[in-house]
CSV table of C-alpha atoms in Angstrom, one decimal:
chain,number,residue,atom,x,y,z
A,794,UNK,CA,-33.7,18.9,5.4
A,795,UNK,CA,-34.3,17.7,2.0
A,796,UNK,CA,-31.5,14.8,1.2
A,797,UNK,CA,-30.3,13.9,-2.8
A,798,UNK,CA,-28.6,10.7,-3.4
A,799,UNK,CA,-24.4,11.2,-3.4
A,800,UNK,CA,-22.8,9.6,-6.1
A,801,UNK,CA,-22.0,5.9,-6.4
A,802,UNK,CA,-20.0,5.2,-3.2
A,803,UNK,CA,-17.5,2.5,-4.7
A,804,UNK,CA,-16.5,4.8,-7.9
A,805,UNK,CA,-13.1,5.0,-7.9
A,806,UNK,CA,-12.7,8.0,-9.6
A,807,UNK,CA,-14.9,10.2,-7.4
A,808,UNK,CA,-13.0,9.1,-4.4
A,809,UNK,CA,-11.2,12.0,-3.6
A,810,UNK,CA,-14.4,14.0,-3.8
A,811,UNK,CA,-16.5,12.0,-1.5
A,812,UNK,CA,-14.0,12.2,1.2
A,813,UNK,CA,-14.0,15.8,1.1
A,814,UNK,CA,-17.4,16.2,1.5
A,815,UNK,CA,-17.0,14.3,4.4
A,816,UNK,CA,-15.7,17.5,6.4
A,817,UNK,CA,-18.1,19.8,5.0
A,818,UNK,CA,-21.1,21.1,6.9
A,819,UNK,CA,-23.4,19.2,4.9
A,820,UNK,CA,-22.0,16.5,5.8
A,821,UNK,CA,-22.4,17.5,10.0
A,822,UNK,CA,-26.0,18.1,8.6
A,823,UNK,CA,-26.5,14.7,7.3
A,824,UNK,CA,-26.0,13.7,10.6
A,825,UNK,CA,-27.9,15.5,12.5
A,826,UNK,CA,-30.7,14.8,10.3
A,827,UNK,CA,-29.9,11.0,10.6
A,828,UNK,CA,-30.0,11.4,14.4
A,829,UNK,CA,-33.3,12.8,14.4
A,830,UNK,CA,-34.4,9.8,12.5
A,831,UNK,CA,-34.5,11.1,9.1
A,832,UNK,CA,-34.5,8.2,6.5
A,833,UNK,CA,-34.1,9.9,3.3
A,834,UNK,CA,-30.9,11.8,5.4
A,835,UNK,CA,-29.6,8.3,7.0
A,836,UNK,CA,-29.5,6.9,3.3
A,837,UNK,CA,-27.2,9.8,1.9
A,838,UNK,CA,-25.2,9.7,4.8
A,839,UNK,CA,-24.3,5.8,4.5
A,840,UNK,CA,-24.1,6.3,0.7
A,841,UNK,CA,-21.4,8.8,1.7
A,842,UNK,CA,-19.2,7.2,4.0
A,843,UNK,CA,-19.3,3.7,2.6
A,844,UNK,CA,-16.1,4.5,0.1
A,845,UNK,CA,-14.1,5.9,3.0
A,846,UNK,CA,-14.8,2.5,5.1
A,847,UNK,CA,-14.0,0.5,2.2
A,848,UNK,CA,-10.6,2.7,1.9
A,849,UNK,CA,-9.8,2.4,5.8
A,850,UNK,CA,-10.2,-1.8,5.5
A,851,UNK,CA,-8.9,-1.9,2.3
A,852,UNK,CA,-6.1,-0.6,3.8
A,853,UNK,CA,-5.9,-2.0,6.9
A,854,UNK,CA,-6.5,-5.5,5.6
A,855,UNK,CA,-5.1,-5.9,2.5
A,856,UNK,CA,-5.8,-8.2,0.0
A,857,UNK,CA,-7.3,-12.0,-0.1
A,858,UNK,CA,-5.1,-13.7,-3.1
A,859,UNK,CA,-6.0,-10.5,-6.0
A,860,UNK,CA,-8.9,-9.1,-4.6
A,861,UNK,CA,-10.4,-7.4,-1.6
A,862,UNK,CA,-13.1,-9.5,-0.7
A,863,UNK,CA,-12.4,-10.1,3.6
A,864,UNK,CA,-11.9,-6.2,3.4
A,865,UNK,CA,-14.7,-5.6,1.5
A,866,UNK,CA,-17.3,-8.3,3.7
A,867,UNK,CA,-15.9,-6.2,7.1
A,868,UNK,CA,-16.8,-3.1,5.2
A,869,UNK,CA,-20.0,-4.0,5.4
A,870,UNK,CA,-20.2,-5.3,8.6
A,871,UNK,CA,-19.0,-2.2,9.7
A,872,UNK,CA,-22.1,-0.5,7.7
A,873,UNK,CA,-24.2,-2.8,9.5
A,874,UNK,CA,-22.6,-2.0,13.0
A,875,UNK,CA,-22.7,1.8,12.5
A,876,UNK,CA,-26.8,1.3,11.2
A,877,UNK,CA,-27.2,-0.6,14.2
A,878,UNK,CA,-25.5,2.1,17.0
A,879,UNK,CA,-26.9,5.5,14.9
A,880,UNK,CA,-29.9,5.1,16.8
A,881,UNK,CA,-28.0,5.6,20.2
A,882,UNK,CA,-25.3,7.7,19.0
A,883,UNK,CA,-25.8,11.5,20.8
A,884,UNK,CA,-22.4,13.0,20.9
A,885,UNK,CA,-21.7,16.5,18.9
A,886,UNK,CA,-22.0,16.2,15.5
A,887,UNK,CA,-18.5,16.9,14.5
A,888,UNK,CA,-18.0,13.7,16.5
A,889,UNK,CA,-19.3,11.2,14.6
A,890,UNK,CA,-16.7,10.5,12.4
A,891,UNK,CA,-13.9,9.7,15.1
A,892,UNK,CA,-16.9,7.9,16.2
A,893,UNK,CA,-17.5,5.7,12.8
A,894,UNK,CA,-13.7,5.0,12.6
A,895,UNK,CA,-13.8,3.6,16.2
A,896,UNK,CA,-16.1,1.3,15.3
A,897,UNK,CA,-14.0,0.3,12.0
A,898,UNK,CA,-10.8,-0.2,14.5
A,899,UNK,CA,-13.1,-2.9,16.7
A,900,UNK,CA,-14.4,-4.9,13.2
A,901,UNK,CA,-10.8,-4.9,12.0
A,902,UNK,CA,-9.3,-6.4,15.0
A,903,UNK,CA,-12.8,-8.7,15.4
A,904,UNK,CA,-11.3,-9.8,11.7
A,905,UNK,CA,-7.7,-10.6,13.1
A,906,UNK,CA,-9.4,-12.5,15.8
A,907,UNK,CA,-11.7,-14.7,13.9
A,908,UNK,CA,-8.5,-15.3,11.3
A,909,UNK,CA,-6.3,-16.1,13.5
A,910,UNK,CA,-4.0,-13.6,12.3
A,911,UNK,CA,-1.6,-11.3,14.7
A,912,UNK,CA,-2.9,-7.7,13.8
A,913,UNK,CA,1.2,-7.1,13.4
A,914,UNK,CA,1.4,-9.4,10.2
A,915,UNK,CA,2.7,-7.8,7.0
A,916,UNK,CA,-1.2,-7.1,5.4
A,917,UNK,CA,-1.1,-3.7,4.5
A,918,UNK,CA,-2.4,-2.8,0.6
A,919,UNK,CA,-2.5,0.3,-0.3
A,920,UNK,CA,-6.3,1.2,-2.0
A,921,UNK,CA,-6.9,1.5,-5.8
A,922,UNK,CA,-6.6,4.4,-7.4
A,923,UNK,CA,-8.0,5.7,-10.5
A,924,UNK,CA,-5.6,4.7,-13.4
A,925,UNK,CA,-8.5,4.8,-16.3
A,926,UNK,CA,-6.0,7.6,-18.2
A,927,UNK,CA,-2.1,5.8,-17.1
A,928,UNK,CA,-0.7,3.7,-19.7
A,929,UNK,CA,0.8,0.1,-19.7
A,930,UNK,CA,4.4,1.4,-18.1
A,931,UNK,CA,2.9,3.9,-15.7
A,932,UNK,CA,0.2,1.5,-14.5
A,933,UNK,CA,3.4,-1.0,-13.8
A,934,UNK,CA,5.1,1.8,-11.8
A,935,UNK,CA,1.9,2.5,-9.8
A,936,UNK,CA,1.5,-1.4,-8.8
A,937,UNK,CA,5.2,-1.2,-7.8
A,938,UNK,CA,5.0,1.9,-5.6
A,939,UNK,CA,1.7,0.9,-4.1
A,940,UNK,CA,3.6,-2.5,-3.3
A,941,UNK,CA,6.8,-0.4,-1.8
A,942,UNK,CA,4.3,1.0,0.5
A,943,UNK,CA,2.0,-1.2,1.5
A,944,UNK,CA,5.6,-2.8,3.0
A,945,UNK,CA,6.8,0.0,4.2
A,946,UNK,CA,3.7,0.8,6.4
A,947,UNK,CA,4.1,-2.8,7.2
A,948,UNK,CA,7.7,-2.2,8.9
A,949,UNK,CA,5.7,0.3,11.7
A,950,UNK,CA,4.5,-0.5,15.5
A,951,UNK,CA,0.3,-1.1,14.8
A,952,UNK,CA,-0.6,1.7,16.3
A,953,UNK,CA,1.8,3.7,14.0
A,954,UNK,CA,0.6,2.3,11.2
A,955,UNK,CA,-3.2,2.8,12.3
A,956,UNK,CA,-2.2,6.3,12.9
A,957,UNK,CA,-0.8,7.1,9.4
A,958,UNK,CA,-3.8,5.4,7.7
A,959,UNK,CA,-6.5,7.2,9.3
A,960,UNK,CA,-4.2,10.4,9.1
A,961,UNK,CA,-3.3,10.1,5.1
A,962,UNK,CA,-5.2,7.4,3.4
A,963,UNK,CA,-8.6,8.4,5.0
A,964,UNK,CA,-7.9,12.0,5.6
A,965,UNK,CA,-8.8,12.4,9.8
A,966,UNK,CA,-7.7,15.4,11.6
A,967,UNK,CA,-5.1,14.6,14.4
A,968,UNK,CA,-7.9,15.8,17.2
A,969,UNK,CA,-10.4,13.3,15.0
A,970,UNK,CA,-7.5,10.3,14.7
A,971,UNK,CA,-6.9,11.0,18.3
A,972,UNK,CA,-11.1,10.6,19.5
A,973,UNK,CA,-11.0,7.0,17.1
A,974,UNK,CA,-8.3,5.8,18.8
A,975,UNK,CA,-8.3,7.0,22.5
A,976,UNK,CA,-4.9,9.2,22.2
A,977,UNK,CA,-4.7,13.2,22.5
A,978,UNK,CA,-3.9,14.9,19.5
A,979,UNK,CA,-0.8,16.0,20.2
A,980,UNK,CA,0.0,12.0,21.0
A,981,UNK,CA,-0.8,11.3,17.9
A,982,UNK,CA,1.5,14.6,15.9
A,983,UNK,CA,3.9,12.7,17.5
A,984,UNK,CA,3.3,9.4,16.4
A,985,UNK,CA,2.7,10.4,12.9
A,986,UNK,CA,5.9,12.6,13.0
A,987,UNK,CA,7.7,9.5,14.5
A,988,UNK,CA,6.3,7.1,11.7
A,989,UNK,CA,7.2,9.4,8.9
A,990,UNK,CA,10.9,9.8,10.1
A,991,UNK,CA,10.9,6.0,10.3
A,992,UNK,CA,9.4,5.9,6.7
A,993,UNK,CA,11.8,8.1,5.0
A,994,UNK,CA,14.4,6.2,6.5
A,995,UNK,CA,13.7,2.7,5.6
A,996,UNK,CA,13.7,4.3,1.8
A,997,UNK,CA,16.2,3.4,-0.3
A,998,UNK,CA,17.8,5.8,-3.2
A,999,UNK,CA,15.9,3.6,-6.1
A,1000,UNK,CA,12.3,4.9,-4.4
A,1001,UNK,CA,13.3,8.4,-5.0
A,1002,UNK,CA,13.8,8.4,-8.4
């Protein structure tokens, strides 16, 4: 297959876009091109999954002072781990990324190790989003509720709160969530459900106005 260059993977604004394509078949096309060896192929398909691994650490590590950077560095390490495995990777195509998100969960907790931080601790940030058109007040209220949320994930069990990331922030199936993190997918409906119900009711009656 012939591959074109996606768009620039750490554009904010094309975010939403480049995680679509992620479940499309050119996407499962991609790979299987990659696998086969194709270069041209294995540089569109990193160009396309870079934002989302930036969005899962992002939002699994939070942020160092007022920036990203210790998500951002495992972001690439996680690049460099998933360049390094492509090679050997030979399950169904559909599977790979259950399979690129496994090996995101494994850099993340290498992080927590070589911090010396409990994977538990209140990190959670929730990932920019584009605000180029918001003005000063709305841009306020965004920081606010991304604040509110980052500490509400933070009042859930880990595996909840891994659950509910890979589920809403990255946008995994519940049978895709469930191959990343060893569960069935009906284990994790119920996890999700479970999370949620804690969510709505740790909110108070100022985050629903």
């Amino acid at each position: 297959m012939s591959a074109t260059p996606g768009p620039d993977p750490v554009e904010p604004a094309r975010t939403d876009a480049v995680f679509a394509r992620l479940k499309t078949a050119a996407f499962h096309e991609l790979v299987e091109a990659s696998m086969r060896g194709d270069k041209a192929a294995r540089q569109t398909l990193f160009t396309w999954i870079h934002p989302a691994i930036v969005r899962y650490c992002r939002a699994r590590i939070g942020r160092t002072g007022s920036a990203y950077s210790s998500a951002d560095d495992v972001a690439q390490e996680i690049m460099l781990a998933i360049l390094g495995a492509l090679p050997r990777y030979s399950d169904d195509r559909e599977s790979f990324l259950p399979f690129v998100y496994g090996i995101a969960a494994h850099k993340v907790a290498d992080f927590y190790r070589r911090s010396g931080r409990d994977r538990s601790d209140p990190v959670a940030d929730m990932p920019e989003m584009p605000d180029a058109n918001l003005g000063p007040e709305q841009l306020t209220l965004r920081g606010e509720m991304r604040a509110r949320l980052g500490t509400l994930l933070d009042s859930l069990a880990p595996r909840q709160r891994e659950i509910l990331v890979l589920r809403l922030v990255v946008g995994l199936s519940a049978q895709e969530t469930a191959v990343a993190i060893g569960l069935t997918a009906t284990a994790v409906r119920v996890a999700q459900h479970r999370a949620l119900t804690r969510l709505r009711g740790s909110l108070t009656a100022a985050d629903w106005l």
